Amino acid sequence: MNIVLDILLLLVTIIYSYLESLVKFFLPRRRKSVAGEIVLITGAGHGIGRLTAYEFAKRKSRLVLWDINKIKKEVGDVTIVVNNAGAIYPADLLSTKDEEITKTFEVNILGHFWIIKALLPSMIKRNYGHIVTVASVCGHGVIPYLIPYCSSKFAAVGFHRALTAELETLGKTGIKTSCLCPVFVDTGFTKNPSTRLWPVLETDEVARSLIDGILTNKKMIFVPSYIGISLILEKFLPERALAALSRIQNIQFEAVVGHKTRMK
C-alpha cells in the first residue's frame, strides 16, 4: 500500500511542478540582491569570467580574482563561487597531445572539485551560498574534434547535478546551484566558429544571462534559452535523424586534424 501512496504522491508532485513552471513562465522571477556578497570567479581575466566580474561589480559585490590559498584570510568566507576557468584544444583524438587531455580535465572539472571542497564547509555551516558551474552545451551533446572538451563538460554537468542532489539530501537548501551551458562563445579560444542553426554568442550576452540566472536561482542556464528545448527534442530522435540534423547544423571551427590545422 505504501508504494501505491508514494506513486500517487509522485503524480501529484509532477502535476504541481508543471503547473508551477507554467505560472513562473509568465510571471517575472524575483531577483535576489548580491550586494556585499563575496564572489570568487576563476578564469576572470578573459571572456565570460571577466564580464561576469563586471556584472557582479555593478551590483556592489566584493570580488575575489583569484588565489585560493589567501581567500579566507583576506576577505572572509566566500558566499558565491563561479567556476569559470576553461581549457579547449580542438583536434581529432589522435592529434591531441596527452598533456592537452590532462590539462583539459584538470581545468574543466578537477579544479571544480578542489575549489568546492575548500569553500563548501563554510557554506554548509551557514546553510548559505551559491555555487555556479560553467559548463557548455557540449556537456549535453557531442561535437567531433572536441572529445576531451565534451567529455570534461559532461563531467561538469554531472558534477552540478550530483552536488545539487547531495545538498538537497543534506537539507542544505540555502545553498543554491546553477550551471551555465552556452553554445559557441566568441572568446577567441576556438578559432572561426560558425553554425547554421546556433548563433555564435558574444561574451557580454552570456555574462548577462549568467547573472540573471544567478539572481533568480536558476538551476540550468542555457544560452540561448531555446537550446534546452532543442536538446530535449533530440533525445527522442532516431540515430539517422540525429546524423541528418548534424549535417544541417554544419558546425565549423579550426581544428588540428591529422596533425594539420583545417576548418572542420
mmCIF file of C-alpha atoms in Angstrom, residues 145-252:
data_model
loop_
_atom_site.group_PDB
_atom_site.id
_atom_site.type_symbol
_atom_site.label_atom_id
_atom_site.label_comp_id
_atom_site.label_asym_id
_atom_site.label_seq_id
_atom_site.Cartn_x
_atom_site.Cartn_y
_atom_site.Cartn_z
ATOM 1 C CA TYR A 145 37.187 17.112 -32.788
ATOM 2 C CA LEU A 146 36.352 18.152 -29.220
ATOM 3 C CA ILE A 147 36.432 14.771 -27.475
ATOM 4 C CA PRO A 148 38.347 15.811 -24.308
ATOM 5 C CA TYR A 149 36.384 19.058 -24.067
ATOM 6 C CA CYS A 150 32.986 17.391 -24.487
ATOM 7 C CA SER A 151 33.932 14.670 -22.015
ATOM 8 C CA SER A 152 35.044 17.204 -19.406
ATOM 9 C CA LYS A 153 31.888 19.280 -19.855
ATOM 10 C CA PHE A 154 29.679 16.181 -19.488
ATOM 11 C CA ALA A 155 31.556 15.661 -16.221
ATOM 12 C CA ALA A 156 30.945 19.294 -15.209
ATOM 13 C CA VAL A 157 27.195 18.966 -15.823
ATOM 14 C CA GLY A 158 27.217 15.711 -13.835
ATOM 15 C CA PHE A 159 29.127 17.435 -11.033
ATOM 16 C CA HIS A 160 26.489 20.174 -10.874
ATOM 17 C CA ARG A 161 23.581 17.730 -10.831
ATOM 18 C CA ALA A 162 25.150 15.393 -8.283
ATOM 19 C CA LEU A 163 26.186 18.273 -5.988
ATOM 20 C CA THR A 164 22.676 19.751 -6.226
ATOM 21 C CA ALA A 165 21.130 16.404 -5.255
ATOM 22 C CA GLU A 166 23.585 15.919 -2.385
ATOM 23 C CA LEU A 167 22.936 19.364 -0.913
ATOM 24 C CA GLU A 168 19.185 18.741 -1.055
ATOM 25 C CA THR A 169 19.647 15.365 0.653
ATOM 26 C CA LEU A 170 21.706 17.044 3.376
ATOM 27 C CA GLY A 171 18.918 19.574 3.864
ATOM 28 C CA LYS A 172 21.192 22.466 2.836
ATOM 29 C CA THR A 173 18.607 24.122 0.616
ATOM 30 C CA GLY A 174 20.020 27.552 1.423
ATOM 31 C CA ILE A 175 22.981 26.728 -0.827
ATOM 32 C CA LYS A 176 21.866 27.361 -4.399
ATOM 33 C CA THR A 177 23.441 25.876 -7.529
ATOM 34 C CA SER A 178 23.451 26.963 -11.167
ATOM 35 C CA CYS A 179 25.023 25.512 -14.306
ATOM 36 C CA LEU A 180 25.744 27.670 -17.371
ATOM 37 C CA CYS A 181 25.521 25.897 -20.734
ATOM 38 C CA PRO A 182 26.056 28.225 -23.706
ATOM 39 C CA VAL A 183 26.652 27.307 -27.349
ATOM 40 C CA PHE A 184 29.780 28.629 -29.090
ATOM 41 C CA VAL A 185 31.016 31.850 -27.496
ATOM 42 C CA ASP A 186 33.363 34.229 -29.303
ATOM 43 C CA THR A 187 36.130 34.171 -26.698
ATOM 44 C CA GLY A 188 38.965 33.508 -29.138
ATOM 45 C CA PHE A 189 39.767 30.071 -27.712
ATOM 46 C CA THR A 190 38.015 28.373 -30.647
ATOM 47 C CA LYS A 191 39.042 29.945 -33.945
ATOM 48 C CA ASN A 192 36.430 30.941 -36.546
ATOM 49 C CA PRO A 193 33.404 29.077 -35.152
ATOM 50 C CA SER A 194 30.234 29.020 -37.256
ATOM 51 C CA THR A 195 26.972 27.074 -37.335
ATOM 52 C CA ARG A 196 23.767 27.197 -39.357
ATOM 53 C CA LEU A 197 21.265 26.781 -36.527
ATOM 54 C CA TRP A 198 23.024 28.154 -33.428
ATOM 55 C CA PRO A 199 24.298 31.709 -33.025
ATOM 56 C CA VAL A 200 27.918 32.410 -32.136
ATOM 57 C CA LEU A 201 27.461 34.301 -28.881
ATOM 58 C CA GLU A 202 29.187 37.424 -27.635
ATOM 59 C CA THR A 203 30.657 37.210 -24.145
ATOM 60 C CA ASP A 204 28.616 40.111 -22.771
ATOM 61 C CA GLU A 205 25.360 38.369 -23.742
ATOM 62 C CA VAL A 206 26.446 35.200 -21.951
ATOM 63 C CA ALA A 207 27.583 37.111 -18.859
ATOM 64 C CA ARG A 208 24.217 38.891 -18.625
ATOM 65 C CA SER A 209 22.357 35.583 -18.961
ATOM 66 C CA LEU A 210 24.556 34.068 -16.271
ATOM 67 C CA ILE A 211 23.957 36.923 -13.844
ATOM 68 C CA ASP A 212 20.206 36.787 -14.489
ATOM 69 C CA GLY A 213 20.238 33.035 -13.795
ATOM 70 C CA ILE A 214 22.160 33.517 -10.549
ATOM 71 C CA LEU A 215 19.871 36.286 -9.318
ATOM 72 C CA THR A 216 16.799 34.112 -9.970
ATOM 73 C CA ASN A 217 18.406 30.893 -8.606
ATOM 74 C CA LYS A 218 18.003 29.131 -11.947
ATOM 75 C CA LYS A 219 19.440 25.606 -11.873
ATOM 76 C CA MET A 220 20.285 25.162 -15.584
ATOM 77 C CA ILE A 221 21.063 28.246 -17.673
ATOM 78 C CA PHE A 222 21.028 27.575 -21.412
ATOM 79 C CA VAL A 223 22.179 30.352 -23.749
ATOM 80 C CA PRO A 224 20.229 30.897 -25.904
ATOM 81 C CA SER A 225 17.335 29.593 -23.814
ATOM 82 C CA TYR A 226 15.741 27.571 -26.631
ATOM 83 C CA ILE A 227 18.738 25.230 -26.670
ATOM 84 C CA GLY A 228 17.230 23.414 -23.670
ATOM 85 C CA ILE A 229 14.106 22.594 -25.662
ATOM 86 C CA SER A 230 16.217 21.531 -28.646
ATOM 87 C CA LEU A 231 18.231 19.117 -26.503
ATOM 88 C CA ILE A 232 15.058 17.545 -25.105
ATOM 89 C CA LEU A 233 13.670 17.026 -28.610
ATOM 90 C CA GLU A 234 16.940 15.437 -29.739
ATOM 91 C CA LYS A 235 16.563 12.707 -27.122
ATOM 92 C CA PHE A 236 13.515 11.425 -28.998
ATOM 93 C CA LEU A 237 15.079 11.445 -32.471
ATOM 94 C CA PRO A 238 16.382 8.206 -34.040
ATOM 95 C CA GLU A 239 20.086 7.946 -34.832
ATOM 96 C CA ARG A 240 19.657 8.514 -38.573
ATOM 97 C CA ALA A 241 17.673 11.721 -37.907
ATOM 98 C CA LEU A 242 20.342 12.971 -35.494
ATOM 99 C CA ALA A 243 23.016 12.426 -38.143
ATOM 100 C CA ALA A 244 20.939 14.381 -40.666
ATOM 101 C CA LEU A 245 20.438 17.184 -38.128
ATOM 102 C CA SER A 246 24.189 17.314 -37.533
ATOM 103 C CA ARG A 247 24.805 17.740 -41.278
ATOM 104 C CA ILE A 248 22.259 20.559 -41.435
ATOM 105 C CA GLN A 249 23.813 22.211 -38.383
ATOM 106 C CA ASN A 250 27.202 22.201 -40.151
ATOM 107 C CA ILE A 251 29.303 23.229 -37.147
ATOM 108 C CA GLN A 252 32.708 24.519 -38.248
#
